[in-house]
Amino acid sequence: MTRRRGPRAFLSGLVARTRDLFLRRSADRDMEEELRFHIDMETDKLVRSGLDPAEARRRALVAFGGVERQRDRLREGRRLPFVEPLLADLRFGFRSLGRQPGLSLVAAVTIAVGVGATTTVFSAVNALLLRPLPLPGVERLVSVIESRRGEVSTGIEGPLIPYDRYLAYRDAAGDVFASLAAHRLDQSVALRLPQATVSVSGTFTSGDYFRTLGVQPVLGRTYASDDAAEAVLSHALWTSRFGRDPDVLGRTIGLDGREVTVVGVAPAGFGGTTLMASEVWAPVGVGARHNAGVRPTLPVVPLGRLRPGVPFERAAAAVDALARRIPPEENVTVQAARLERPSTLPAEARGPAGGFLGMLLGMAVLVLLIAAANIAGVMLARGFARRREIAVRLAMGAGRGRVVRHLLAESLALFAIGGLLGVGLAWLGTGWLARIELPPQAPPVLLDLAPDGRVLAFAALLTGLTGVLFGLAPALRASRPDLIPALKTGTAGSVGGEGGRLRALFVGAQVALAVTLLLTGTLFARSLQMGLRTELGFEPEGVVAATVSLGSPLDYDEDEGRAFFDELLGRVRAQPGVERAGLSRIVLVSGSSSSDNVRRPDAPDVPEVNASYTLVSPDYFETMGIEVLAGRGITEADVRGSPRVAVINRALADRLWPGEIPLGHVIEGFGVEAAEVVGVTGTGRYALITEQPRPFVFLPFAQVYRSSAAIHARAPGAEGATLRAIADEVRSLDPDVALGLSGPLPELIGFALFPQRFAAQLVGAFGLAGLLLAALGIYGVLAFHVARRTRELGVRRALGATRARVIGGVVRQGALIAAAGCVVGLAGGAAAAMAVRSLLVGIRPLDPLTFAAVPVAILAVALLASGLPALRASAVEASQALRWE
Amino acid sequence: MPDPNASDVLRGTLDLLILKVLSLEPMHGWGISQRIQELSDGLLDVNQGSLYPALQRLEHRGWIASRWGTTENNRRAKYYRLTTEGSAGLGAEAESWRRYTGVVDGILEAT
């Protein structure tokens, strides 16, 4: 007969069995009733044929073949093939854990630490890299990313293009985009409120921005035109500055010196499409530099919603073709364009952030592995202590598989509890992460770190996998059927020697992992220290910086702007405590930079070099402590109309004039046709602490004007007063001008180092946890060992071994395990350090001091951990051992 | 009393017989065993120990469905009925049974 069971039949069976699993009690009742009905009917039939009722019932029962057996068979049939025995085993596991609640709790907490660490870091990975933006139909949103060369600038959303160019895209790509908006996040917009003018992060957008994103305001409306004098507030700003006053609609506020009317409030949790949360939105026309009657020229990034049914690839090809067809502005070539899905992190940051978070995740996993190895050791010891019980069960015919399953279930039950606790820890951990204090001048970050389904699934999978992996070895070992010795009482001496070795292996592995963890952690901590001191190329201690942005040329033309900055600089220099002061277009190592290609007009065959630059006033080099290696810095002699000059750094000099001192030579770039190189500085850090050596150019502020600059003042010991004075002077000069990024320079740089600093803290905590666990492991294995050898030690003592010898023997064992672990750990640490060397600043990945200090520390801890068991061993008296039978 | 000549239902054919009986009308477990006896003129005796597991098996496979109902004597009983899938299954199983017995007959009659 054919018995084909299609997948559908299989599924319906599975569904029925699953339902039965949950409805077991009512299913049991149903079954009872059905069987009773059957017996009753059979009895009635027999009575009708003439038997007396008692006899009839007996026969009916006999014919039925045993109600109890039937019931069992039917129950068996209802079972899920795999889940139910597993649940039974787990119940068993929980019960046997309950017998040693103290030990079990410690073990569960150990696992919880590992799972908690891993899950916390994974939450960050999830929030930053995996989770899509919480916008409707987000999978159809795309940014247009151009590959541009020449004088280019990049916002946090991507490479910026002129507004006209965006319009050209919008007009030509109507067949692939349902709508194409434009946006640009400005991290410091001067927001004038009745009470004060504050610097906020604001986004200037095209009129169809909110429609494209599908974001509805919670109050009022959004704007729909590119240059209405209107603004939408973020929910956070509405709350903090207006106390959620619904009458905010219709009020007038100032944005970068322009009057706008508040027309709406964005929903809570919406902060635009980047990690930096926007606090206010306004049409591009508001943020653009207007020259009367000329179209807005604010640079933007296009952000569009694909038409339904248009595949991503087709849209990307269309956009790429357009990019080559639309003529670019002067000094720029556009090589290609691609589409990118908007994400919490900008695309170019995803790689580094991924590496960084991956490394943290790796460390957290190390903690988990150490914890799991620790538990495996405990389970092994437990299996050993129970070997008689196990042997009895094996002798009575229990299959080995069954015994292994039981022991494994115990591990799994432990990991289940630990995993749950760990998720609780992760909940606390992410809450703590979210509250971490960012420097006050840092733009607000909107990041939802709370664990979601993906995080929980990750935690469950990780816990289950680790539990099986580390539960299996002890279970297999403990169920090895060496029955005869185990059944004999008291022969504790020789049995399980191999179990002891396995346990030593686990402890050795813990030590190795802890060494790896501590090595990387220490490298990080030291890298942080070094990062502040070396290779910056300037001396941040005692310097404060404040960014002042004068806004549009309507407010300040070049002459007025220069007058403002000169006046401000003069007043700051006159402040008590200020030694020197100067201006720079940017604050170094604060993350921002602009670059252009620089060439030698006299040598066309020397390749162009892409260099970053800033504009500086006289005295800037002295204020910052930037050393000029050859020639001079920018001085009072460099004014408008005097010969154009530049100071370049060594990295650029080496590229354009290898092996020469380029004083007196000429460079071309940054819109300057010929600037004479008058000085060379060392190569420092300019945009990021972790950058590769970067060619850099200093041009005189007096010869190239920009409407925003950072005033730098060296005022050791008077940093706070100086910052307040700068703010006061700016306000007294013009209350509408807001301060942007400002603070003591070490703090501003600290912000750049924030990820490292944060990682160092986290890694330090991980390292400490790993070290403690490893010490516990060593202690556990030795203590157990000593307890098992009580008799042997007693005999030795009786035969004349000194206490010192006994202590030495035990400690040597601990030291051996630790030393072996150290060797492996050093290799692992070296590999890990090489893998993350791009994140290490000012320190070699194989830093000898670190690689010497960590093993020493671990060995010291190992010796300490062996001390207690050794003392206990030496206290064993000969008589004690002889009585011990 | 069971007929002394009655044989136990052959392994594997019980499912087929249950399906056939249920194709006539919905029926409770005891009724199914009685009906098989009747239809076989008392020659086939359903081993009651395998009846309920068979019903459970068929129900899990989705070929029969059950619901609680009342008998003529006003007792609660679980009634089974054939599902659409079950009647398709019955056709296929019957066909394959006929083919099988045909082949066995052919072999037995070979000279």
PDB file of N, CA and C in Angstrom, chain A residues 589-641:
ATOM      1  N   VAL A 589      40.797  68.348  14.283  1.00  0.00           N
ATOM      2  CA  VAL A 589      40.421  67.077  14.899  1.00  0.00           C
ATOM      3  C   VAL A 589      39.012  67.127  15.496  1.00  0.00           C
ATOM      4  N   SER A 590      38.131  67.917  14.879  1.00  0.00           N
ATOM      5  CA  SER A 590      36.750  67.911  15.348  1.00  0.00           C
ATOM      6  C   SER A 590      35.872  67.178  14.343  1.00  0.00           C
ATOM      7  N   GLY A 591      36.471  66.537  13.371  1.00  0.00           N
ATOM      8  CA  GLY A 591      35.708  65.684  12.469  1.00  0.00           C
ATOM      9  C   GLY A 591      35.397  66.306  11.125  1.00  0.00           C
ATOM     10  N   SER A 592      35.489  67.636  11.000  1.00  0.00           N
ATOM     11  CA  SER A 592      35.127  68.233   9.716  1.00  0.00           C
ATOM     12  C   SER A 592      36.376  68.614   8.941  1.00  0.00           C
ATOM     13  N   SER A 593      36.262  68.609   7.628  1.00  0.00           N
ATOM     14  CA  SER A 593      37.373  69.059   6.798  1.00  0.00           C
ATOM     15  C   SER A 593      36.855  69.347   5.402  1.00  0.00           C
ATOM     16  N   SER A 594      37.561  70.214   4.690  1.00  0.00           N
ATOM     17  CA  SER A 594      37.284  70.396   3.270  1.00  0.00           C
ATOM     18  C   SER A 594      38.588  70.117   2.553  1.00  0.00           C
ATOM     19  N   SER A 595      38.459  69.591   1.343  1.00  0.00           N
ATOM     20  CA  SER A 595      39.697  69.269   0.637  1.00  0.00           C
ATOM     21  C   SER A 595      39.587  69.652  -0.830  1.00  0.00           C
ATOM     22  N   ASP A 596      40.723  69.756  -1.495  1.00  0.00           N
ATOM     23  CA  ASP A 596      40.776  70.039  -2.927  1.00  0.00           C
ATOM     24  C   ASP A 596      42.078  69.438  -3.453  1.00  0.00           C
ATOM     25  N   ASN A 597      42.147  69.342  -4.769  1.00  0.00           N
ATOM     26  CA  ASN A 597      43.379  68.837  -5.357  1.00  0.00           C
ATOM     27  C   ASN A 597      44.382  69.979  -5.496  1.00  0.00           C
ATOM     28  N   VAL A 598      45.604  69.710  -5.061  1.00  0.00           N
ATOM     29  CA  VAL A 598      46.665  70.712  -5.114  1.00  0.00           C
ATOM     30  C   VAL A 598      47.701  70.236  -6.120  1.00  0.00           C
ATOM     31  N   ARG A 599      48.219  71.172  -6.952  1.00  0.00           N
ATOM     32  CA  ARG A 599      49.242  70.755  -7.926  1.00  0.00           C
ATOM     33  C   ARG A 599      50.363  71.783  -7.989  1.00  0.00           C
ATOM     34  N   ARG A 600      51.440  71.379  -8.697  1.00  0.00           N
ATOM     35  CA  ARG A 600      52.560  72.295  -8.920  1.00  0.00           C
ATOM     36  C   ARG A 600      52.395  72.861 -10.310  1.00  0.00           C
ATOM     37  N   PRO A 601      52.145  74.165 -10.455  1.00  0.00           N
ATOM     38  CA  PRO A 601      51.976  74.720 -11.806  1.00  0.00           C
ATOM     39  C   PRO A 601      53.265  74.574 -12.625  1.00  0.00           C
ATOM     40  N   ASP A 602      54.413  74.525 -11.936  1.00  0.00           N
ATOM     41  CA  ASP A 602      55.680  74.458 -12.664  1.00  0.00           C
ATOM     42  C   ASP A 602      56.024  73.041 -13.095  1.00  0.00           C
ATOM     43  N   ALA A 603      55.346  72.043 -12.604  1.00  0.00           N
ATOM     44  CA  ALA A 603      55.709  70.664 -12.954  1.00  0.00           C
ATOM     45  C   ALA A 603      54.442  69.847 -13.197  1.00  0.00           C
ATOM     46  N   PRO A 604      53.881  69.946 -14.392  1.00  0.00           N
ATOM     47  CA  PRO A 604      52.585  69.298 -14.659  1.00  0.00           C
ATOM     48  C   PRO A 604      52.651  67.779 -14.544  1.00  0.00           C
ATOM     49  N   ASP A 605      53.850  67.192 -14.635  1.00  0.00           N
ATOM     50  CA  ASP A 605      53.907  65.732 -14.574  1.00  0.00           C
ATOM     51  C   ASP A 605      53.942  65.196 -13.141  1.00  0.00           C
ATOM     52  N   VAL A 606      54.123  66.072 -12.137  1.00  0.00           N
ATOM     53  CA  VAL A 606      53.991  65.610 -10.751  1.00  0.00           C
ATOM     54  C   VAL A 606      52.497  65.463 -10.451  1.00  0.00           C
ATOM     55  N   PRO A 607      52.051  64.288 -10.014  1.00  0.00           N
ATOM     56  CA  PRO A 607      50.608  64.082  -9.843  1.00  0.00           C
ATOM     57  C   PRO A 607      50.008  65.024  -8.798  1.00  0.00           C
ATOM     58  N   GLU A 608      48.748  65.390  -9.040  1.00  0.00           N
ATOM     59  CA  GLU A 608      48.027  66.224  -8.076  1.00  0.00           C
ATOM     60  C   GLU A 608      47.868  65.472  -6.766  1.00  0.00           C
ATOM     61  N   VAL A 609      47.745  66.229  -5.681  1.00  0.00           N
ATOM     62  CA  VAL A 609      47.579  65.617  -4.368  1.00  0.00           C
ATOM     63  C   VAL A 609      46.331  66.207  -3.739  1.00  0.00           C
ATOM     64  N   ASN A 610      45.487  65.333  -3.203  1.00  0.00           N
ATOM     65  CA  ASN A 610      44.304  65.832  -2.514  1.00  0.00           C
ATOM     66  C   ASN A 610      44.685  66.260  -1.106  1.00  0.00           C
ATOM     67  N   ALA A 611      44.421  67.522  -0.796  1.00  0.00           N
ATOM     68  CA  ALA A 611      44.830  68.053   0.504  1.00  0.00           C
ATOM     69  C   ALA A 611      43.663  68.750   1.184  1.00  0.00           C
ATOM     70  N   SER A 612      43.636  68.701   2.509  1.00  0.00           N
ATOM     71  CA  SER A 612      42.663  69.468   3.286  1.00  0.00           C
ATOM     72  C   SER A 612      43.287  70.806   3.628  1.00  0.00           C
ATOM     73  N   TYR A 613      42.440  71.762   4.030  1.00  0.00           N
ATOM     74  CA  TYR A 613      43.015  73.069   4.329  1.00  0.00           C
ATOM     75  C   TYR A 613      42.209  73.765   5.398  1.00  0.00           C
ATOM     76  N   THR A 614      42.826  74.812   5.969  1.00  0.00           N
ATOM     77  CA  THR A 614      42.074  75.738   6.801  1.00  0.00           C
ATOM     78  C   THR A 614      42.621  77.125   6.526  1.00  0.00           C
ATOM     79  N   LEU A 615      41.859  78.144   6.949  1.00  0.00           N
ATOM     80  CA  LEU A 615      42.289  79.529   6.810  1.00  0.00           C
ATOM     81  C   LEU A 615      42.622  80.020   8.204  1.00  0.00           C
ATOM     82  N   VAL A 616      43.777  80.651   8.366  1.00  0.00           N
ATOM     83  CA  VAL A 616      44.174  81.048   9.720  1.00  0.00           C
ATOM     84  C   VAL A 616      44.629  82.504   9.758  1.00  0.00           C
ATOM     85  N   SER A 617      44.509  83.100  10.940  1.00  0.00           N
ATOM     86  CA  SER A 617      44.957  84.473  11.157  1.00  0.00           C
ATOM     87  C   SER A 617      46.378  84.435  11.698  1.00  0.00           C
ATOM     88  N   PRO A 618      47.040  85.586  11.740  1.00  0.00           N
ATOM     89  CA  PRO A 618      48.331  85.639  12.421  1.00  0.00           C
ATOM     90  C   PRO A 618      48.176  85.167  13.864  1.00  0.00           C
ATOM     91  N   ASP A 619      49.208  84.651  14.420  1.00  0.00           N
ATOM     92  CA  ASP A 619      49.216  84.200  15.814  1.00  0.00           C
ATOM     93  C   ASP A 619      48.528  82.852  16.023  1.00  0.00           C
ATOM     94  N   TYR A 620      47.898  82.293  14.962  1.00  0.00           N
ATOM     95  CA  TYR A 620      47.221  81.009  15.150  1.00  0.00           C
ATOM     96  C   TYR A 620      48.227  79.907  15.480  1.00  0.00           C
ATOM     97  N   PHE A 621      49.338  79.869  14.742  1.00  0.00           N
ATOM     98  CA  PHE A 621      50.338  78.817  14.982  1.00  0.00           C
ATOM     99  C   PHE A 621      50.856  78.879  16.409  1.00  0.00           C
ATOM    100  N   GLU A 622      51.101  80.127  16.875  1.00  0.00           N
ATOM    101  CA  GLU A 622      51.628  80.300  18.223  1.00  0.00           C
ATOM    102  C   GLU A 622      50.572  79.879  19.249  1.00  0.00           C
ATOM    103  N   THR A 623      49.323  80.264  19.004  1.00  0.00           N
ATOM    104  CA  THR A 623      48.259  79.908  19.941  1.00  0.00           C
ATOM    105  C   THR A 623      48.129  78.388  20.066  1.00  0.00           C
ATOM    106  N   MET A 624      48.203  77.716  18.938  1.00  0.00           N
ATOM    107  CA  MET A 624      48.005  76.265  18.931  1.00  0.00           C
ATOM    108  C   MET A 624      49.278  75.500  19.278  1.00  0.00           C
ATOM    109  N   GLY A 625      50.406  76.190  19.226  1.00  0.00           N
ATOM    110  CA  GLY A 625      51.665  75.489  19.471  1.00  0.00           C
ATOM    111  C   GLY A 625      52.043  74.597  18.301  1.00  0.00           C
ATOM    112  N   ILE A 626      51.648  75.009  17.078  1.00  0.00           N
ATOM    113  CA  ILE A 626      52.045  74.243  15.890  1.00  0.00           C
ATOM    114  C   ILE A 626      53.461  74.673  15.505  1.00  0.00           C
ATOM    115  N   GLU A 627      54.350  73.717  15.401  1.00  0.00           N
ATOM    116  CA  GLU A 627      55.749  74.034  15.147  1.00  0.00           C
ATOM    117  C   GLU A 627      55.981  74.213  13.649  1.00  0.00           C
ATOM    118  N   VAL A 628      56.625  75.320  13.291  1.00  0.00           N
ATOM    119  CA  VAL A 628      56.990  75.539  11.895  1.00  0.00           C
ATOM    120  C   VAL A 628      58.419  75.041  11.725  1.00  0.00           C
ATOM    121  N   LEU A 629      58.561  73.991  10.875  1.00  0.00           N
ATOM    122  CA  LEU A 629      59.875  73.349  10.751  1.00  0.00           C
ATOM    123  C   LEU A 629      60.827  74.174   9.908  1.00  0.00           C
ATOM    124  N   ALA A 630      60.286  74.816   8.863  1.00  0.00           N
ATOM    125  CA  ALA A 630      61.146  75.611   7.976  1.00  0.00           C
ATOM    126  C   ALA A 630      60.354  76.823   7.525  1.00  0.00           C
ATOM    127  N   GLY A 631      61.045  77.950   7.315  1.00  0.00           N
ATOM    128  CA  GLY A 631      60.356  79.153   6.857  1.00  0.00           C
ATOM    129  C   GLY A 631      59.599  79.808   7.997  1.00  0.00           C
ATOM    130  N   ARG A 632      58.405  80.371   7.688  1.00  0.00           N
ATOM    131  CA  ARG A 632      57.657  81.118   8.701  1.00  0.00           C
ATOM    132  C   ARG A 632      56.192  80.682   8.676  1.00  0.00           C
ATOM    133  N   GLY A 633      55.441  81.151   9.685  1.00  0.00           N
ATOM    134  CA  GLY A 633      54.008  80.896   9.703  1.00  0.00           C
ATOM    135  C   GLY A 633      53.262  81.999   8.981  1.00  0.00           C
ATOM    136  N   ILE A 634      51.942  82.084   9.217  1.00  0.00           N
ATOM    137  CA  ILE A 634      51.145  83.173   8.655  1.00  0.00           C
ATOM    138  C   ILE A 634      51.270  84.371   9.596  1.00  0.00           C
ATOM    139  N   THR A 635      51.615  85.544   9.032  1.00  0.00           N
ATOM    140  CA  THR A 635      51.887  86.713   9.900  1.00  0.00           C
ATOM    141  C   THR A 635      51.052  87.917   9.491  1.00  0.00           C
ATOM    142  N   GLU A 636      51.265  89.021  10.210  1.00  0.00           N
ATOM    143  CA  GLU A 636      50.574  90.271   9.917  1.00  0.00           C
ATOM    144  C   GLU A 636      50.912  90.781   8.519  1.00  0.00           C
ATOM    145  N   ALA A 637      52.034  90.298   7.970  1.00  0.00           N
ATOM    146  CA  ALA A 637      52.449  90.777   6.653  1.00  0.00           C
ATOM    147  C   ALA A 637      51.526  90.246   5.558  1.00  0.00           C
ATOM    148  N   ASP A 638      50.803  89.136   5.846  1.00  0.00           N
ATOM    149  CA  ASP A 638      49.970  88.530   4.814  1.00  0.00           C
ATOM    150  C   ASP A 638      48.581  89.157   4.883  1.00  0.00           C
ATOM    151  N   VAL A 639      48.357  90.135   4.021  1.00  0.00           N
ATOM    152  CA  VAL A 639      47.073  90.828   4.009  1.00  0.00           C
ATOM    153  C   VAL A 639      46.468  90.726   2.619  1.00  0.00           C
ATOM    154  N   ARG A 640      45.242  91.270   2.495  1.00  0.00           N
ATOM    155  CA  ARG A 640      44.628  91.317   1.180  1.00  0.00           C
ATOM    156  C   ARG A 640      45.496  92.139   0.252  1.00  0.00           C
ATOM    157  N   GLY A 641      45.763  91.662  -0.938  1.00  0.00           N
ATOM    158  CA  GLY A 641      46.558  92.431  -1.878  1.00  0.00           C
ATOM    159  C   GLY A 641      48.035  92.112  -1.839  1.00  0.00           C
TER     160      GLY A 641
END
